[in-house]
mmCIF file of C-alpha atoms and ligand atoms in Angstrom:
data_model
loop_
_atom_site.group_PDB
_atom_site.id
_atom_site.type_symbol
_atom_site.label_atom_id
_atom_site.label_comp_id
_atom_site.label_asym_id
_atom_site.label_seq_id
_atom_site.Cartn_x
_atom_site.Cartn_y
_atom_site.Cartn_z
ATOM 1 C CA MET O 18 -3.486 -9.236 -3.410
ATOM 2 C CA MET O 19 -1.638 -7.738 -1.085
ATOM 3 C CA ASN O 20 1.728 -9.514 -1.158
ATOM 4 C CA HIS O 21 5.051 -8.496 1.308
ATOM 5 C CA LEU O 22 7.027 -11.010 0.430
ATOM 6 C CA SER O 23 9.358 -9.028 -1.000
ATOM 7 C CA GLN O 24 9.840 -6.828 1.047
ATOM 8 C CA ILE O 25 10.607 -9.326 3.556
ATOM 9 C CA ALA O 26 13.560 -10.992 1.052
ATOM 10 C CA GLN O 27 14.755 -7.368 1.465
ATOM 11 C CA ALA O 28 14.876 -7.678 5.768
ATOM 12 C CA LEU O 29 16.517 -10.353 5.930
ATOM 13 C CA PRO O 30 20.409 -9.803 4.871
ATOM 14 C CA GLU O 31 20.073 -7.054 7.936
ATOM 15 C CA HIS O 32 19.118 -9.276 10.168
ATOM 16 C CA ASP O 33 21.647 -11.750 9.283
ATOM 17 C CA LEU O 34 18.355 -14.202 8.447
ATOM 18 C CA ASP O 35 18.725 -17.180 6.210
ATOM 19 C CA ALA O 36 14.748 -17.162 6.321
ATOM 20 C CA ILE O 37 11.944 -16.181 9.240
ATOM 21 C CA LEU O 38 9.174 -18.677 9.388
ATOM 22 C CA ILE O 39 5.464 -16.419 9.796
ATOM 23 C CA THR O 40 2.951 -18.747 11.575
ATOM 24 C CA SER O 41 0.779 -15.998 13.260
ATOM 25 C CA GLU O 42 -2.872 -14.284 11.781
ATOM 26 C CA ALA O 43 -1.619 -11.189 10.929
ATOM 27 C CA GLY O 44 1.336 -12.868 9.897
ATOM 28 C CA GLU O 45 0.262 -14.750 6.625
ATOM 29 C CA ARG O 46 -1.341 -12.254 6.076
ATOM 30 C CA TYR O 47 0.462 -9.050 5.474
ATOM 31 C CA ALA O 48 3.347 -11.920 4.168
ATOM 32 C CA LEU O 49 1.013 -13.698 0.901
ATOM 33 C CA GLY O 50 -2.044 -11.522 1.272
ATOM 34 C CA PHE O 51 -4.046 -14.196 2.476
ATOM 35 C CA HIS O 52 -5.553 -15.666 5.084
ATOM 36 C CA GLY O 53 -5.910 -19.316 5.514
ATOM 37 C CA GLU O 54 -4.375 -21.146 8.250
ATOM 38 C CA GLY O 55 -0.472 -21.784 7.664
ATOM 39 C CA VAL O 56 3.269 -21.222 7.659
ATOM 40 C CA VAL O 57 4.784 -19.586 5.918
ATOM 41 C CA LEU O 58 8.359 -19.583 5.355
ATOM 42 C CA VAL O 59 9.772 -16.827 3.902
ATOM 43 C CA THR O 60 14.135 -16.978 2.638
ATOM 44 C CA ARG O 61 16.381 -14.591 0.791
ATOM 45 C CA LYS O 62 14.662 -16.354 -2.652
ATOM 46 C CA GLY O 63 11.401 -17.868 -2.796
ATOM 47 C CA ALA O 64 9.157 -18.648 0.144
ATOM 48 C CA HIS O 65 7.085 -21.641 1.072
ATOM 49 C CA TYR O 66 3.749 -21.665 2.516
ATOM 50 C CA SER O 67 2.399 -25.358 3.493
ATOM 51 C CA THR O 68 -1.841 -25.388 4.184
ATOM 52 C CA ASP O 69 -4.319 -27.627 5.028
ATOM 53 C CA GLY O 70 -7.182 -29.016 2.737
ATOM 54 C CA ARG O 71 -9.389 -26.457 4.526
ATOM 55 C CA TYR O 72 -7.900 -23.971 2.415
ATOM 56 C CA MET O 73 -6.147 -25.334 -0.486
ATOM 57 C CA GLU O 74 -7.988 -24.837 -2.990
ATOM 58 C CA GLN O 75 -8.050 -20.558 -2.312
ATOM 59 C CA ALA O 76 -4.891 -20.981 -1.819
ATOM 60 C CA GLN O 77 -3.675 -21.992 -5.108
ATOM 61 C CA ALA O 78 -6.283 -19.020 -6.710
ATOM 62 C CA GLN O 79 -4.336 -16.763 -4.544
ATOM 63 C CA VAL O 80 -1.178 -17.034 -3.706
ATOM 64 C CA THR O 81 1.406 -16.208 -5.350
ATOM 65 C CA GLY O 82 5.685 -16.048 -5.154
ATOM 66 C CA ALA O 83 5.580 -18.736 -2.333
ATOM 67 C CA GLU O 84 5.590 -23.176 -3.099
ATOM 68 C CA LEU O 85 2.375 -24.305 -1.999
ATOM 69 C CA SER O 86 2.903 -28.013 0.229
ATOM 70 C CA LEU O 87 -0.673 -29.955 1.582
ATOM 71 C CA ALA O 88 -0.323 -30.425 5.089
ATOM 72 C CA TYR O 89 -2.040 -33.537 6.252
ATOM 73 C CA THR O 90 -2.412 -35.843 8.853
ATOM 74 C CA GLY O 91 1.215 -37.549 9.465
ATOM 75 C CA LYS O 92 3.073 -34.418 7.815
ATOM 76 C CA GLY O 93 2.722 -31.994 9.549
ATOM 77 C CA HIS O 94 3.992 -27.939 8.908
ATOM 78 C CA MET O 95 6.714 -28.726 10.692
ATOM 79 C CA SER O 96 7.581 -31.380 8.869
ATOM 80 C CA LEU O 97 7.345 -29.432 5.581
ATOM 81 C CA ALA O 98 9.015 -26.406 7.138
ATOM 82 C CA LYS O 99 11.447 -28.748 8.155
ATOM 83 C CA ASP O 100 12.337 -30.254 4.672
ATOM 84 C CA TYR O 101 11.847 -26.869 2.963
ATOM 85 C CA MET O 102 14.785 -26.528 5.542
ATOM 86 C CA LYS O 103 16.731 -29.228 4.517
ATOM 87 C CA GLU O 104 16.298 -28.515 0.999
ATOM 88 C CA HIS O 105 17.291 -24.093 1.128
ATOM 89 C CA ARG O 106 20.141 -25.450 4.176
ATOM 90 C CA LEU O 107 18.571 -22.070 5.782
ATOM 91 C CA GLU O 108 20.257 -22.705 8.775
ATOM 92 C CA ARG O 109 19.689 -19.215 10.306
ATOM 93 C CA VAL O 110 15.765 -18.943 10.577
ATOM 94 C CA GLY O 111 13.906 -15.860 12.436
ATOM 95 C CA PHE O 112 10.253 -16.265 14.086
ATOM 96 C CA GLU O 113 7.568 -14.282 15.900
ATOM 97 C CA SER O 114 8.630 -14.299 19.045
ATOM 98 C CA GLY O 115 6.140 -11.779 20.594
ATOM 99 C CA ARG O 116 3.422 -13.831 19.249
ATOM 100 C CA MET O 117 4.055 -17.758 19.492
ATOM 101 C CA PRO O 118 3.083 -19.489 22.253
ATOM 102 C CA VAL O 119 5.953 -21.285 24.204
ATOM 103 C CA ASP O 120 4.826 -24.431 24.506
ATOM 104 C CA GLU O 121 4.824 -23.769 20.396
ATOM 105 C CA TYR O 122 8.629 -22.278 20.011
ATOM 106 C CA HIS O 123 9.659 -25.907 21.954
ATOM 107 C CA ARG O 124 8.758 -28.274 19.279
ATOM 108 C CA TRP O 125 9.618 -26.034 16.261
ATOM 109 C CA ALA O 126 13.327 -25.500 18.282
ATOM 110 C CA GLU O 127 13.436 -29.604 18.587
ATOM 111 C CA LEU O 128 12.353 -30.277 15.402
ATOM 112 C CA LEU O 129 14.316 -27.968 13.060
ATOM 113 C CA PRO O 130 17.941 -27.932 12.052
ATOM 114 C CA CYS O 131 18.376 -24.940 12.455
ATOM 115 C CA ILE O 132 19.150 -21.951 14.740
ATOM 116 C CA LEU O 133 15.974 -20.268 15.915
ATOM 117 C CA THR O 134 16.274 -16.571 16.552
ATOM 118 C CA PRO O 135 13.541 -13.214 18.143
ATOM 119 C CA ALA O 136 13.065 -11.985 14.604
ATOM 120 C CA GLN O 137 9.793 -9.789 15.945
ATOM 121 C CA GLY O 138 11.204 -6.084 15.173
ATOM 122 C CA LEU O 139 11.782 -7.116 11.505
ATOM 123 C CA LEU O 140 8.207 -7.403 10.968
ATOM 124 C CA ASP O 141 6.347 -5.154 13.179
ATOM 125 C CA GLY O 142 9.545 -2.875 11.221
ATOM 126 C CA LEU O 143 8.177 -3.585 8.408
ATOM 127 C CA ARG O 144 4.374 -2.827 8.872
ATOM 128 C CA ALA O 145 5.266 -0.312 10.644
ATOM 129 C CA SER O 146 5.587 1.274 7.175
ATOM 130 C CA LYS O 147 1.682 1.095 5.293
ATOM 131 C CA ASP O 148 2.473 1.031 1.607
ATOM 132 C CA PRO O 149 -0.383 3.229 -1.070
ATOM 133 C CA ARG O 150 -2.511 -0.748 -0.981
ATOM 134 C CA GLU O 151 -2.572 -1.013 2.567
ATOM 135 C CA LEU O 152 -3.689 2.849 3.355
ATOM 136 C CA GLU O 153 -6.545 2.405 0.993
ATOM 137 C CA ALA O 154 -8.423 -0.123 3.112
ATOM 138 C CA MET O 155 -7.932 1.897 5.976
ATOM 139 C CA ARG O 156 -9.111 4.522 4.442
ATOM 140 C CA GLN O 157 -11.580 1.814 2.955
ATOM 141 C CA ALA O 158 -12.431 0.809 6.616
ATOM 142 C CA GLN O 159 -12.548 3.750 8.745
ATOM 143 C CA LYS O 160 -15.468 5.481 6.190
ATOM 144 C CA ILE O 161 -17.125 2.387 6.949
ATOM 145 C CA THR O 162 -16.557 3.343 10.748
ATOM 146 C CA ASP O 163 -17.588 6.732 10.328
ATOM 147 C CA HIS O 164 -21.167 5.982 8.838
ATOM 148 C CA ALA O 165 -22.049 3.778 11.572
ATOM 149 C CA PHE O 166 -21.427 6.704 13.488
ATOM 150 C CA GLY O 167 -23.500 9.075 11.690
ATOM 151 C CA GLU O 168 -26.251 6.148 12.001
ATOM 152 C CA ILE O 169 -25.491 5.883 15.525
ATOM 153 C CA LEU O 170 -26.773 8.606 15.725
ATOM 154 C CA ASN O 171 -30.264 8.324 14.854
ATOM 155 C CA PHE O 172 -30.436 5.291 17.799
ATOM 156 C CA ILE O 173 -28.920 6.565 20.559
ATOM 157 C CA ARG O 174 -31.689 8.348 23.606
ATOM 158 C CA PRO O 175 -32.633 8.369 26.694
ATOM 159 C CA GLY O 176 -33.106 4.350 27.608
ATOM 160 C CA ARG O 177 -31.592 3.054 25.512
ATOM 161 C CA THR O 178 -28.980 0.805 27.591
ATOM 162 C CA GLU O 179 -25.074 0.158 26.450
ATOM 163 C CA ARG O 180 -25.331 -3.506 25.477
ATOM 164 C CA GLU O 181 -28.434 -1.424 23.463
ATOM 165 C CA ILE O 182 -25.701 0.880 21.467
ATOM 166 C CA ALA O 183 -23.362 -1.036 21.023
ATOM 167 C CA ALA O 184 -25.043 -3.645 19.676
ATOM 168 C CA ARG O 185 -26.318 -2.043 16.624
ATOM 169 C CA LEU O 186 -23.053 -0.542 16.600
ATOM 170 C CA VAL O 187 -21.290 -3.955 15.367
ATOM 171 C CA TYR O 188 -24.485 -4.221 13.379
ATOM 172 C CA GLU O 189 -24.152 -1.177 11.067
ATOM 173 C CA LEU O 190 -20.365 -2.569 10.239
ATOM 174 C CA LEU O 191 -21.141 -5.204 9.006
ATOM 175 C CA ARG O 192 -24.220 -4.249 7.349
ATOM 176 C CA LEU O 193 -22.160 -1.607 5.786
ATOM 177 C CA GLY O 194 -19.699 -3.685 4.827
ATOM 178 C CA GLY O 195 -17.271 -4.041 7.404
ATOM 179 C CA GLU O 196 -15.832 -8.328 7.512
ATOM 180 C CA ARG O 197 -15.551 -8.212 11.266
ATOM 181 C CA MET O 198 -14.721 -5.710 14.075
ATOM 182 C CA ALA O 199 -10.935 -4.574 14.835
ATOM 183 C CA PHE O 200 -12.833 -5.217 18.299
ATOM 184 C CA ASP O 201 -15.635 -5.588 20.686
ATOM 185 C CA PRO O 202 -16.686 -2.105 20.549
ATOM 186 C CA ILE O 203 -16.851 -0.285 24.422
ATOM 187 C CA VAL O 204 -19.752 2.048 24.618
ATOM 188 C CA ALA O 205 -20.357 3.304 28.370
ATOM 189 C CA ALA O 206 -22.729 6.291 29.213
ATOM 190 C CA GLY O 207 -22.319 8.238 32.571
ATOM 191 C CA ALA O 208 -20.657 7.395 35.130
ATOM 192 C CA ASN O 209 -19.209 4.574 33.398
ATOM 193 C CA GLY O 210 -17.588 6.916 30.938
ATOM 194 C CA SER O 211 -14.807 7.310 33.484
ATOM 195 C CA LYS O 212 -13.591 4.064 33.252
ATOM 196 C CA PRO O 213 -11.156 4.617 29.519
ATOM 197 C CA HIS O 214 -12.064 0.009 28.233
ATOM 198 C CA ALA O 215 -15.345 -0.123 30.132
ATOM 199 C CA GLN O 216 -17.413 -3.419 28.859
ATOM 200 C CA PRO O 217 -21.626 -2.407 27.858
ATOM 201 C CA GLY O 218 -24.027 -2.947 29.967
ATOM 202 C CA GLU O 219 -27.079 -2.963 31.078
ATOM 203 C CA GLN O 220 -26.271 1.143 32.290
ATOM 204 C CA SER O 221 -29.624 3.344 29.391
ATOM 205 C CA ALA O 222 -28.382 7.043 28.532
ATOM 206 C CA ALA O 223 -30.268 9.285 30.631
ATOM 207 C CA PRO O 224 -30.434 13.426 29.950
ATOM 208 C CA GLY O 225 -26.987 15.138 31.180
ATOM 209 C CA MET O 226 -24.457 11.769 29.877
ATOM 210 C CA PHE O 227 -21.761 11.151 27.998
ATOM 211 C CA VAL O 228 -21.889 8.608 25.663
ATOM 212 C CA THR O 229 -18.415 7.184 24.440
ATOM 213 C CA MET O 230 -18.273 5.112 21.687
ATOM 214 C CA ASP O 231 -14.661 4.028 20.563
ATOM 215 C CA PHE O 232 -15.779 0.839 17.527
ATOM 216 C CA GLY O 233 -13.758 -0.099 14.532
ATOM 217 C CA CYS O 234 -13.636 -2.199 12.031
ATOM 218 C CA VAL O 235 -12.054 -4.901 9.732
ATOM 219 C CA TYR O 236 -11.861 -4.068 5.997
ATOM 220 C CA GLU O 237 -9.761 -5.822 3.601
ATOM 221 C CA GLY O 238 -8.110 -7.900 6.545
ATOM 222 C CA TYR O 239 -7.174 -3.951 8.002
ATOM 223 C CA CYS O 240 -8.183 -2.213 11.373
ATOM 224 C CA SER O 241 -9.797 0.478 11.814
ATOM 225 C CA ASP O 242 -10.899 2.694 15.034
ATOM 226 C CA MET O 243 -12.461 5.420 16.546
ATOM 227 C CA THR O 244 -13.846 7.327 19.294
ATOM 228 C CA ARG O 245 -16.688 9.400 20.062
ATOM 229 C CA THR O 246 -18.178 11.249 23.087
ATOM 230 C CA VAL O 247 -21.941 12.764 22.710
ATOM 231 C CA CYS O 248 -23.778 13.936 25.069
ATOM 232 C CA VAL O 249 -27.906 12.891 25.413
ATOM 233 C CA GLY O 250 -29.825 16.428 26.852
ATOM 234 C CA GLN O 251 -27.595 19.406 28.072
ATOM 235 C CA PRO O 252 -24.498 18.469 29.544
ATOM 236 C CA THR O 253 -23.191 20.705 32.786
ATOM 237 C CA GLN O 254 -20.669 23.175 32.005
ATOM 238 C CA GLU O 255 -18.334 21.264 33.896
ATOM 239 C CA MET O 256 -18.931 18.250 30.976
ATOM 240 C CA GLU O 257 -18.933 21.350 28.725
ATOM 241 C CA GLU O 258 -15.033 22.070 29.852
ATOM 242 C CA VAL O 259 -13.690 18.801 30.317
ATOM 243 C CA TYR O 260 -15.021 17.712 26.196
ATOM 244 C CA GLN O 261 -13.635 21.372 24.787
ATOM 245 C CA VAL O 262 -10.115 20.242 26.684
ATOM 246 C CA VAL O 263 -9.703 16.498 25.178
ATOM 247 C CA LEU O 264 -10.652 17.969 22.087
ATOM 248 C CA GLU O 265 -7.569 20.833 22.810
ATOM 249 C CA ALA O 266 -5.643 18.206 23.197
ATOM 250 C CA GLN O 267 -6.167 16.251 20.504
ATOM 251 C CA LYS O 268 -6.076 18.295 18.081
ATOM 252 C CA ALA O 269 -2.465 20.130 20.062
ATOM 253 C CA VAL O 270 -0.943 17.195 17.996
ATOM 254 C CA LEU O 271 -3.471 16.907 15.534
ATOM 255 C CA GLN O 272 -1.777 19.965 13.281
ATOM 256 C CA LYS O 273 2.277 18.984 15.020
ATOM 257 C CA ALA O 274 1.662 15.382 14.259
ATOM 258 C CA ARG O 275 4.450 14.104 11.517
ATOM 259 C CA ALA O 276 6.825 10.545 9.764
ATOM 260 C CA GLY O 277 11.071 11.884 12.376
ATOM 261 C CA LEU O 278 9.457 12.544 15.604
ATOM 262 C CA THR O 279 8.243 11.280 18.359
ATOM 263 C CA GLY O 280 6.158 9.259 20.351
ATOM 264 C CA LYS O 281 6.739 10.996 23.742
ATOM 265 C CA TYR O 282 7.065 13.621 22.451
ATOM 266 C CA LEU O 283 3.890 13.968 20.817
ATOM 267 C CA ASP O 284 1.989 11.956 23.821
ATOM 268 C CA GLY O 285 3.898 14.950 25.771
ATOM 269 C CA LEU O 286 2.160 17.743 23.758
ATOM 270 C CA ALA O 287 -1.483 16.396 24.853
ATOM 271 C CA ARG O 288 -0.472 16.295 27.878
ATOM 272 C CA GLN O 289 0.714 19.504 27.824
ATOM 273 C CA VAL O 290 -3.015 20.925 27.545
ATOM 274 C CA MET O 291 -4.157 18.148 29.715
ATOM 275 C CA GLU O 292 -1.485 19.726 32.320
ATOM 276 C CA GLU O 293 -2.467 24.132 31.192
ATOM 277 C CA ALA O 294 -6.129 23.168 31.946
ATOM 278 C CA GLY O 295 -5.229 21.405 35.588
ATOM 279 C CA TYR O 296 -6.689 17.861 33.976
ATOM 280 C CA GLU O 297 -3.078 16.521 33.439
ATOM 281 C CA GLU O 298 -4.250 13.576 36.013
ATOM 282 C CA TYR O 299 -7.335 12.755 34.406
ATOM 283 C CA PHE O 300 -4.925 11.315 31.406
ATOM 284 C CA SER O 301 -4.966 7.656 32.820
ATOM 285 C CA HIS O 302 -3.063 6.283 29.349
ATOM 286 C CA SER O 303 -1.087 7.075 26.136
ATOM 287 C CA LEU O 304 -1.992 8.964 23.762
ATOM 288 C CA GLY O 305 -2.001 6.025 20.961
ATOM 289 C CA HIS O 306 -0.695 3.406 19.009
ATOM 290 C CA SER O 307 -0.280 2.089 15.643
ATOM 291 C CA LEU O 308 -2.774 -0.451 13.839
ATOM 292 C CA GLY O 309 -3.056 -2.126 10.748
ATOM 293 C CA LEU O 310 -3.436 -5.465 9.890
ATOM 294 C CA GLU O 311 -4.043 -5.880 14.115
ATOM 295 C CA VAL O 312 -5.352 -3.044 15.791
ATOM 296 C CA HIS O 313 -2.947 -2.357 18.462
ATOM 297 C CA GLU O 314 0.332 -2.543 16.820
ATOM 298 C CA SER O 315 4.072 -0.866 17.707
ATOM 299 C CA PRO O 316 5.397 1.907 18.152
ATOM 300 C CA GLY O 317 2.549 3.222 20.250
ATOM 301 C CA LEU O 318 3.015 6.799 21.186
ATOM 302 C CA SER O 319 3.286 7.150 24.707
ATOM 303 C CA HIS O 320 6.223 8.337 27.035
ATOM 304 C CA THR O 321 8.230 5.234 26.551
ATOM 305 C CA SER O 322 8.412 5.286 22.395
ATOM 306 C CA GLU O 323 11.514 6.910 22.005
ATOM 307 C CA LYS O 324 12.398 6.760 17.962
ATOM 308 C CA PRO O 325 10.914 8.691 15.576
ATOM 309 C CA LEU O 326 8.188 7.116 14.060
ATOM 310 C CA PRO O 327 8.590 6.223 10.186
ATOM 311 C CA ALA O 328 6.786 8.005 7.697
ATOM 312 C CA GLY O 329 3.733 5.684 7.036
ATOM 313 C CA MET O 330 2.762 4.967 9.659
ATOM 314 C CA VAL O 331 -0.590 4.606 11.060
ATOM 315 C CA THR O 332 -1.648 5.945 14.905
ATOM 316 C CA SER O 333 -4.152 6.695 16.888
ATOM 317 C CA VAL O 334 -4.509 9.940 18.693
ATOM 318 C CA GLU O 335 -6.818 9.547 21.151
ATOM 319 C CA PRO O 336 -6.760 11.502 24.673
ATOM 320 C CA GLY O 337 -9.673 11.501 27.350
ATOM 321 C CA ILE O 338 -10.271 12.708 29.915
ATOM 322 C CA TYR O 339 -11.777 10.443 33.237
ATOM 323 C CA ILE O 340 -13.493 11.604 36.446
ATOM 324 C CA PRO O 341 -13.689 8.177 38.488
ATOM 325 C CA GLY O 342 -17.088 8.031 39.254
ATOM 326 C CA ARG O 343 -18.456 11.119 37.325
ATOM 327 C CA PHE O 344 -17.691 10.681 34.277
ATOM 328 C CA GLY O 345 -15.477 10.714 31.022
ATOM 329 C CA VAL O 346 -14.081 11.952 27.417
ATOM 330 C CA ARG O 347 -12.311 10.668 24.808
ATOM 331 C CA ILE O 348 -12.064 11.755 21.382
ATOM 332 C CA GLU O 349 -10.267 9.343 18.990
ATOM 333 C CA ASP O 350 -9.096 9.535 15.156
ATOM 334 C CA VAL O 351 -6.419 7.522 13.444
ATOM 335 C CA VAL O 352 -4.463 9.921 10.929
ATOM 336 C CA VAL O 353 -1.178 8.629 8.057
ATOM 337 C CA LEU O 354 1.685 10.464 9.380
ATOM 338 C CA GLY O 355 3.472 11.964 5.993
ATOM 339 C CA GLU O 356 6.797 13.979 5.517
ATOM 340 C CA GLU O 357 5.669 17.331 6.309
ATOM 341 C CA GLY O 358 2.216 15.989 9.175
ATOM 342 C CA CYS O 359 -0.192 13.969 9.020
ATOM 343 C CA ASP O 360 -3.899 13.226 7.111
ATOM 344 C CA ASN O 361 -6.707 12.898 9.030
ATOM 345 C CA LEU O 362 -8.064 9.201 8.014
ATOM 346 C CA THR O 363 -11.612 9.967 10.061
ATOM 347 C CA ARG O 364 -14.106 11.790 8.846
ATOM 348 C CA SER O 365 -16.938 12.677 11.705
ATOM 349 C CA PRO O 366 -17.193 15.858 13.199
ATOM 350 C CA LYS O 367 -15.535 16.527 16.392
ATOM 351 C CA ASN O 368 -18.211 18.655 17.885
ATOM 352 C CA LEU O 369 -20.215 18.552 21.183
ATOM 353 C CA ILE O 370 -22.862 16.737 19.798
ATOM 354 C CA VAL O 371 -25.872 17.436 21.384
ATOM 355 C CA LEU O 372 -28.334 13.790 21.477
HETATM 356 ZN ZN1 ZN W 26 -10.263 3.298 20.317
HETATM 357 ZN ZN1 ZN W 27 -7.246 2.867 20.494
#
């Protein structure tokens, strides 16, 4: 189990906190390497985890480095956390301000004998750099995704609907070892491809259509994410040209991507290729996003991302061109940023595949 309790404890002093309260699913998983349903409190010296009867046996077997308490009707998570805070005299306590519903925040704030302080940045900062075991899980998630792509190529043919292709992707990702989907697969054929986040529907693939598929799975809690656009039958010259521009934009980024650069700079590299080819106005979203326990994490690769990117960050690189009412192309890989360059976790081919 991958727990990060000591990393969190070490980050508390610089954020001027005695402890941090972790209530989200991803936060719990990051802190404990365990997913039940409970509340984690990490202090500078120790940790406390409350969970209920459904998860206690598993928690006792798997959670290390945290004191366990059983939550039950009459003595819930908040009350247990309050006792622990009193006992350990915790005064300044951070919380996951980006993940906690407002109502829940008010209940915690009323009950707890401490100053609750927004601290989303603490966990986001730690979670941005993946350690070797996290990377291993992400490599495996991507491997399953690459494998599913190979399988789906045998399934796509004229007459298959977007919905059928999406259902088959789900089946393959689970069959090949994914725990669940990282997100609902996007499958868009023909003109639907011009909507970057189209929902799979009744449109069927037909000769001369692009089919864009964006999908990923979860392995040991960690996400993969990949997009490929393939052509059913022969593409027109224009379609081929657009495909090449997207591919070149992606390659321009992959050649230069490394830790220490900003998301804004990398986003700009892709945009420059699009602009030179005359397609900049059709690239309607940012270049990419970090991912890990969640499929969208921070920081992102966009024109507003001006901080140097950390080493060990895993990010998507997904330029696209979307021509309204006609077609779209997106190509998405996931890479790890190192000091010298980046390591591409995605192994699926990127030359235009004609089925
Ligand atoms: Zn994607
Ligand atoms: Zn993505």
